[in-house]
PDB file of C-alpha atoms in Angstrom:
ATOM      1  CA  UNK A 467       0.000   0.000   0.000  1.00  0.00           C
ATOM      2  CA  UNK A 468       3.216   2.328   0.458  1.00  0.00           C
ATOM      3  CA  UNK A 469       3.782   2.230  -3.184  1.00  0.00           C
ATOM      4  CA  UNK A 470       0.717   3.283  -3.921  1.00  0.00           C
ATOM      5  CA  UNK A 471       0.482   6.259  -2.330  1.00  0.00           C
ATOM      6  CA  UNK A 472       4.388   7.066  -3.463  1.00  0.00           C
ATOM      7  CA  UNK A 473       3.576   6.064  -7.001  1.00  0.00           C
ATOM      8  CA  UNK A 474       1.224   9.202  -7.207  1.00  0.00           C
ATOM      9  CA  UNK A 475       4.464  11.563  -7.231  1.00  0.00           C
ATOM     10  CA  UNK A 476       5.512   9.466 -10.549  1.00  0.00           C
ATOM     11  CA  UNK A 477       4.148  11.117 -13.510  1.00  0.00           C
ATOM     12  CA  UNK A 478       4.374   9.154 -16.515  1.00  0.00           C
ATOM     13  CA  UNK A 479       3.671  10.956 -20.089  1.00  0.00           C
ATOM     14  CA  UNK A 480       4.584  12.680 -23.220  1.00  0.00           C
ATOM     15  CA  UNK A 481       7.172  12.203 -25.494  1.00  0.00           C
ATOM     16  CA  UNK A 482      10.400  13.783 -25.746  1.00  0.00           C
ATOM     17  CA  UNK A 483      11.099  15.673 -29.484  1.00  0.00           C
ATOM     18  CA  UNK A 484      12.773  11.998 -30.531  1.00  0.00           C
ATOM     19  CA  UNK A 485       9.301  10.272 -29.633  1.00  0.00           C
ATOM     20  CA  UNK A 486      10.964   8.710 -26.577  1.00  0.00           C
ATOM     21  CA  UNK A 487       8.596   8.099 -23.829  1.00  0.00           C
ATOM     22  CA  UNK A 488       8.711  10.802 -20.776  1.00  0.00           C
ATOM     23  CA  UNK A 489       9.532  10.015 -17.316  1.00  0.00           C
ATOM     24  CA  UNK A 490       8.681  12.667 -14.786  1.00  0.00           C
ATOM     25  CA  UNK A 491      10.078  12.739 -11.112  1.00  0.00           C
ATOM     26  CA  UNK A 492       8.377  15.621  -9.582  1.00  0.00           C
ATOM     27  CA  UNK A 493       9.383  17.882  -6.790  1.00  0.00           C
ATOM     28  CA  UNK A 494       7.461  17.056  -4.210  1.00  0.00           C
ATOM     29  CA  UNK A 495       8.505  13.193  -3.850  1.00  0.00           C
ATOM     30  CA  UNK A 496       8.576  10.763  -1.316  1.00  0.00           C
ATOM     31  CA  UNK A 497      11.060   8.657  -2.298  1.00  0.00           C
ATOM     32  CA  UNK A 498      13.942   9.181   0.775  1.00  0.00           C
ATOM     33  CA  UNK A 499      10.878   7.110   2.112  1.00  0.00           C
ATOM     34  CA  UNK A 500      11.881   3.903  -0.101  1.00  0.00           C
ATOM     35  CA  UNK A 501      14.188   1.197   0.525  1.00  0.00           C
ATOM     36  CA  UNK A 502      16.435   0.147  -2.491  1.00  0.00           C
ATOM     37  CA  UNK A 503      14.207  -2.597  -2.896  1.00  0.00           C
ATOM     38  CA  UNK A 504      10.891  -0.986  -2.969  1.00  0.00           C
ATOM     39  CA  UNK A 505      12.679   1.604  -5.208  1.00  0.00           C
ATOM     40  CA  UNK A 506      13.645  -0.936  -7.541  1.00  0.00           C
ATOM     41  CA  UNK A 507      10.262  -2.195  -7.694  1.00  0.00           C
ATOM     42  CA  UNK A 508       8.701   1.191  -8.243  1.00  0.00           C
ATOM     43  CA  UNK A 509      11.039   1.498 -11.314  1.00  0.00           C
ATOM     44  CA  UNK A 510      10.232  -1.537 -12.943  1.00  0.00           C
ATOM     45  CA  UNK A 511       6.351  -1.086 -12.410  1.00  0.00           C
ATOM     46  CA  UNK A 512       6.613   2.453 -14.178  1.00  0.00           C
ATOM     47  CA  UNK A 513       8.961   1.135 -16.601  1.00  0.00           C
ATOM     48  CA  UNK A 514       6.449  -1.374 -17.745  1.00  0.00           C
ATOM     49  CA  UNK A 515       3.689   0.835 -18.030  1.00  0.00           C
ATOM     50  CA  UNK A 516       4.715   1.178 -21.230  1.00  0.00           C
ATOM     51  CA  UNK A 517       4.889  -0.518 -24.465  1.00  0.00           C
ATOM     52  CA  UNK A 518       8.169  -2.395 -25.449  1.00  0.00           C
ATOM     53  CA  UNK A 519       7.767  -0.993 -28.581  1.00  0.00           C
ATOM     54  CA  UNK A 520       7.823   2.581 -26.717  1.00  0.00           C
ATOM     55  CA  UNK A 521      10.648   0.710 -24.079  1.00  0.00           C
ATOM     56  CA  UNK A 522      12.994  -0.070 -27.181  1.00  0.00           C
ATOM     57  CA  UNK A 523      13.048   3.638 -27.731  1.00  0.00           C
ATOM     58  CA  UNK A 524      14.865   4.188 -24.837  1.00  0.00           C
ATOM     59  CA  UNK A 525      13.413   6.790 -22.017  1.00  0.00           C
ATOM     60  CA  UNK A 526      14.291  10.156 -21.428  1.00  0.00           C
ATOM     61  CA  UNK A 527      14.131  11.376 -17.786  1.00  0.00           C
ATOM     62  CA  UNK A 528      12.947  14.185 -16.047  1.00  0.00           C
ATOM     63  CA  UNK A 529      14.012  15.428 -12.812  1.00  0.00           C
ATOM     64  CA  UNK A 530      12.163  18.183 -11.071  1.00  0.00           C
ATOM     65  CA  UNK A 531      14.532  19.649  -7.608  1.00  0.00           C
ATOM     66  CA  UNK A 532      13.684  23.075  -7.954  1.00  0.00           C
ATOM     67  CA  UNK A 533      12.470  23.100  -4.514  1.00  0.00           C
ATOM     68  CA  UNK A 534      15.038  20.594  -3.029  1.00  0.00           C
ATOM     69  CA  UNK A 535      18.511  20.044  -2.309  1.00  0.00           C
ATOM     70  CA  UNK A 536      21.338  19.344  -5.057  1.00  0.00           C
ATOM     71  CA  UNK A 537      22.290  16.229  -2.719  1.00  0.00           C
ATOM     72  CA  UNK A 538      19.223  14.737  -3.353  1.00  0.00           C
ATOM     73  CA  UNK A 539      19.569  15.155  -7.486  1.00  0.00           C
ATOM     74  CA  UNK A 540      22.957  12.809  -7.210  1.00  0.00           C
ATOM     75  CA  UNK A 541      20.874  10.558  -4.965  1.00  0.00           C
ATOM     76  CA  UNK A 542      18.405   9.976  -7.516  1.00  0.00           C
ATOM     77  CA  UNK A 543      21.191  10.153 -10.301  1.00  0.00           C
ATOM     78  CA  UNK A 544      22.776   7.472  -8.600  1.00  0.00           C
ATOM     79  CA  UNK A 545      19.730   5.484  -8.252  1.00  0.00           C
ATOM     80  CA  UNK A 546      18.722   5.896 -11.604  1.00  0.00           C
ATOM     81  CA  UNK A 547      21.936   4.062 -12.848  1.00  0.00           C
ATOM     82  CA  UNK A 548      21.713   1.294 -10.330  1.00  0.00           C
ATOM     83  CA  UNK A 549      17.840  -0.019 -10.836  1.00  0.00           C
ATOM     84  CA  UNK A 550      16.744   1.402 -13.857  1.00  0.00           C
ATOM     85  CA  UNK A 551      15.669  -1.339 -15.606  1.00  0.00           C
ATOM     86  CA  UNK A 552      15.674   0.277 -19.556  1.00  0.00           C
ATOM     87  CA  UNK A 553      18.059   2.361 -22.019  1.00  0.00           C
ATOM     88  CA  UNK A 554      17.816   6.266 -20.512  1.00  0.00           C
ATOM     89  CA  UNK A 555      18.955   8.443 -23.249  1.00  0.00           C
ATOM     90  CA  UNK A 556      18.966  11.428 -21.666  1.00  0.00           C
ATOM     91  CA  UNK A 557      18.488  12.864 -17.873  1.00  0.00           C
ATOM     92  CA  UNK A 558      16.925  16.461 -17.761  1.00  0.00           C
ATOM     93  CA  UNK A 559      17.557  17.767 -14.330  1.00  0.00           C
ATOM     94  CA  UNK A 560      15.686  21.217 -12.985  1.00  0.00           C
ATOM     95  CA  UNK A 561      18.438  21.820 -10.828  1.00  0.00           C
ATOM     96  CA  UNK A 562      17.711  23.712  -6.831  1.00  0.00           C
ATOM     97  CA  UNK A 563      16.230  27.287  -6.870  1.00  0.00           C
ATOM     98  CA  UNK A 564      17.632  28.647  -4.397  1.00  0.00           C
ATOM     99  CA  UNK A 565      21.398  30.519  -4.802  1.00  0.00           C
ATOM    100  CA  UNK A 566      23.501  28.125  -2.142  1.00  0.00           C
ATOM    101  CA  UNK A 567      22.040  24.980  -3.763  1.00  0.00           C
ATOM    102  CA  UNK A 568      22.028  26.750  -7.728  1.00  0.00           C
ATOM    103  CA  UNK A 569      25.968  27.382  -6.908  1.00  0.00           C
ATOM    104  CA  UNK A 570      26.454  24.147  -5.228  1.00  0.00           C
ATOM    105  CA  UNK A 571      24.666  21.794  -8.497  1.00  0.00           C
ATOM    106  CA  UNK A 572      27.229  24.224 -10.412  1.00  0.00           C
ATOM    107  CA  UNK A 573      30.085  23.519  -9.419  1.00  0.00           C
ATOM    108  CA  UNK A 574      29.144  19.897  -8.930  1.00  0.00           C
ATOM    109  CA  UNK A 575      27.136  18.812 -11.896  1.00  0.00           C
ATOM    110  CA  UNK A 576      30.801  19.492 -14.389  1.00  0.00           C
ATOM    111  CA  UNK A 577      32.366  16.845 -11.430  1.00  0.00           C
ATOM    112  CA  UNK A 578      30.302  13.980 -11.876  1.00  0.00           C
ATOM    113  CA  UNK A 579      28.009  13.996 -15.068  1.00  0.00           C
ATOM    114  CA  UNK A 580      30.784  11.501 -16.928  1.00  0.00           C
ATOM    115  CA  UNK A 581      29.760   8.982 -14.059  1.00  0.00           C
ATOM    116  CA  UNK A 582      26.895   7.567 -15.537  1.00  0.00           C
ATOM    117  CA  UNK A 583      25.805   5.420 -18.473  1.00  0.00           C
ATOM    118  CA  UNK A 584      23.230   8.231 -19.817  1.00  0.00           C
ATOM    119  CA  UNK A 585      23.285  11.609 -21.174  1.00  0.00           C
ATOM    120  CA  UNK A 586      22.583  14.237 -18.672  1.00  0.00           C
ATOM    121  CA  UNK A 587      21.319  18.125 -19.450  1.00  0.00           C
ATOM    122  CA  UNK A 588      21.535  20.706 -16.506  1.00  0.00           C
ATOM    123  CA  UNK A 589      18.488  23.285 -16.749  1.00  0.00           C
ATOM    124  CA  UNK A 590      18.693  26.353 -14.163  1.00  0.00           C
ATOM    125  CA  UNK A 591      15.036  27.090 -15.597  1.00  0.00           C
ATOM    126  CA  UNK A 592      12.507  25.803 -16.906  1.00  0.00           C
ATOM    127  CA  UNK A 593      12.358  27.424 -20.297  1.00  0.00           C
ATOM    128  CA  UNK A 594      15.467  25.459 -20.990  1.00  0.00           C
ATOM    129  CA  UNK A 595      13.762  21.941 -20.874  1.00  0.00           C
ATOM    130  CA  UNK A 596      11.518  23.755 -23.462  1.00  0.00           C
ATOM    131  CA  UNK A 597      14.430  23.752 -25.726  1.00  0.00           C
ATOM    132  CA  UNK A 598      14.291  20.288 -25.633  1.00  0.00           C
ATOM    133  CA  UNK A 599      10.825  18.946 -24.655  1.00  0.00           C
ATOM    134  CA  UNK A 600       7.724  20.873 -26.288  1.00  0.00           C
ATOM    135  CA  UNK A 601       5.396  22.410 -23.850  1.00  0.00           C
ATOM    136  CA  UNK A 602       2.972  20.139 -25.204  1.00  0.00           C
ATOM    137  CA  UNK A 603       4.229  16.980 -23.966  1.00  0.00           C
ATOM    138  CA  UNK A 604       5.042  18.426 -20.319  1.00  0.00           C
ATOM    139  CA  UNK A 605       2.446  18.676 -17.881  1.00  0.00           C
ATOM    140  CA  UNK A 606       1.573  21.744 -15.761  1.00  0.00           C
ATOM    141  CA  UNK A 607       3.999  21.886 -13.237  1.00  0.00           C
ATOM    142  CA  UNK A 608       6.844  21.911 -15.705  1.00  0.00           C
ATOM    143  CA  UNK A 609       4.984  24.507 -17.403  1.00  0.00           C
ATOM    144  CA  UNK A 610       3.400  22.425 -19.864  1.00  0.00           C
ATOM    145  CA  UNK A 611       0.048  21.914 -21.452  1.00  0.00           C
ATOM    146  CA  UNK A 612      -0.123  17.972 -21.151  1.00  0.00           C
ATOM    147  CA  UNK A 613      -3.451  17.515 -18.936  1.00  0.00           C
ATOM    148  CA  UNK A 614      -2.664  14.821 -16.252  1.00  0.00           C
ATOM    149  CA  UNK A 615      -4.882  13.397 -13.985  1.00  0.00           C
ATOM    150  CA  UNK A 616      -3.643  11.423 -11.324  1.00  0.00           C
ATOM    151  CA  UNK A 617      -6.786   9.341 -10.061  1.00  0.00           C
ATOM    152  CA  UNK A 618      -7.437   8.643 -13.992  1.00  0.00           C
ATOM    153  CA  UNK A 619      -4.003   6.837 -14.455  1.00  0.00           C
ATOM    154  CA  UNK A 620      -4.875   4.926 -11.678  1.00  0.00           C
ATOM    155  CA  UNK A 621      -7.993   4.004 -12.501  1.00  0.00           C
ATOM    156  CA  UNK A 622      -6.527   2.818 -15.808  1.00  0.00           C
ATOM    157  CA  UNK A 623      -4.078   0.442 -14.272  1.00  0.00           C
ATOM    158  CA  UNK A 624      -6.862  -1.234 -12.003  1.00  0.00           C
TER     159      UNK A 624
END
């Protein structure tokens, strides 16, 4: 039941400008609230959402910390390239509003984006994820126009 109620901070939807499916991880998430295992889990459940078709593709990511920590982008960096269980062609971060954290992901980001597998693009706004994902396929909170309903994807699944 735990999953559950973490899943709903999982957005899943939209295409990237390749046609690669979208994989959101919002700001406001739960996740320091997962074990590795449960984490893992929670991966491969989203993951197979999708078609393997659309899998094949390879994913493109989407990580929302404007109103976090930079510490807890490399955490989910990290556990992105442990568990993820498909091809991630690219990583979008939104990196930390706020100016200790923007100068911190700075400084950091140019020290470790060679350490993983996957592509990685540092945004310090919004408006340049829109250089690389039309608004259309984003949803509102990334400043999108991509109507998402929450209860409704849920609903589909049961």
């Amino acid at each position: 039941m735990a999953l559950i109620k973490i899943i709903s901070y999982f957005i899943v939807g939209g295409r990237s400008n390749e046609g690669s499916p979208l994989i959101t991880f919002p700001d406001h998430n739960n996740f320091h609230l997962l074990s590795d295992i449960d984490y893992q889990r929670l991966i491969q459940y989203i993951v197979g959402v999708t078609s393997l078709q659309d899998a094949d593709l390879g994913f493109h990511l989407i990580i929302d910390r404007r109103k976090d920590k930079w510490a807890s982008v490399k955490t989910v960096l990290a556990k992105i390239s442990c568990y993820f269980p498909g091809i991630v062609q690219c990583v979008y971060v939104l990196r930390p509003g706020n100016f200790l954290q923007k100068a911190i992901s700075e400084v950091s980001s140019k020290f470790f984006k060679d350490d993983f597998r996957f592509k990685m693009i540092v945004c310090a706004q919004i408006e340049e994820l829109h250089q690389f994902i039309h608004t259309s396929q984003l949803t509102i909170d990334l400043a999108g126009s991509l109507f998402y309903s929450h209860h409704e994807w849920i609903q589909q699944r049961i």
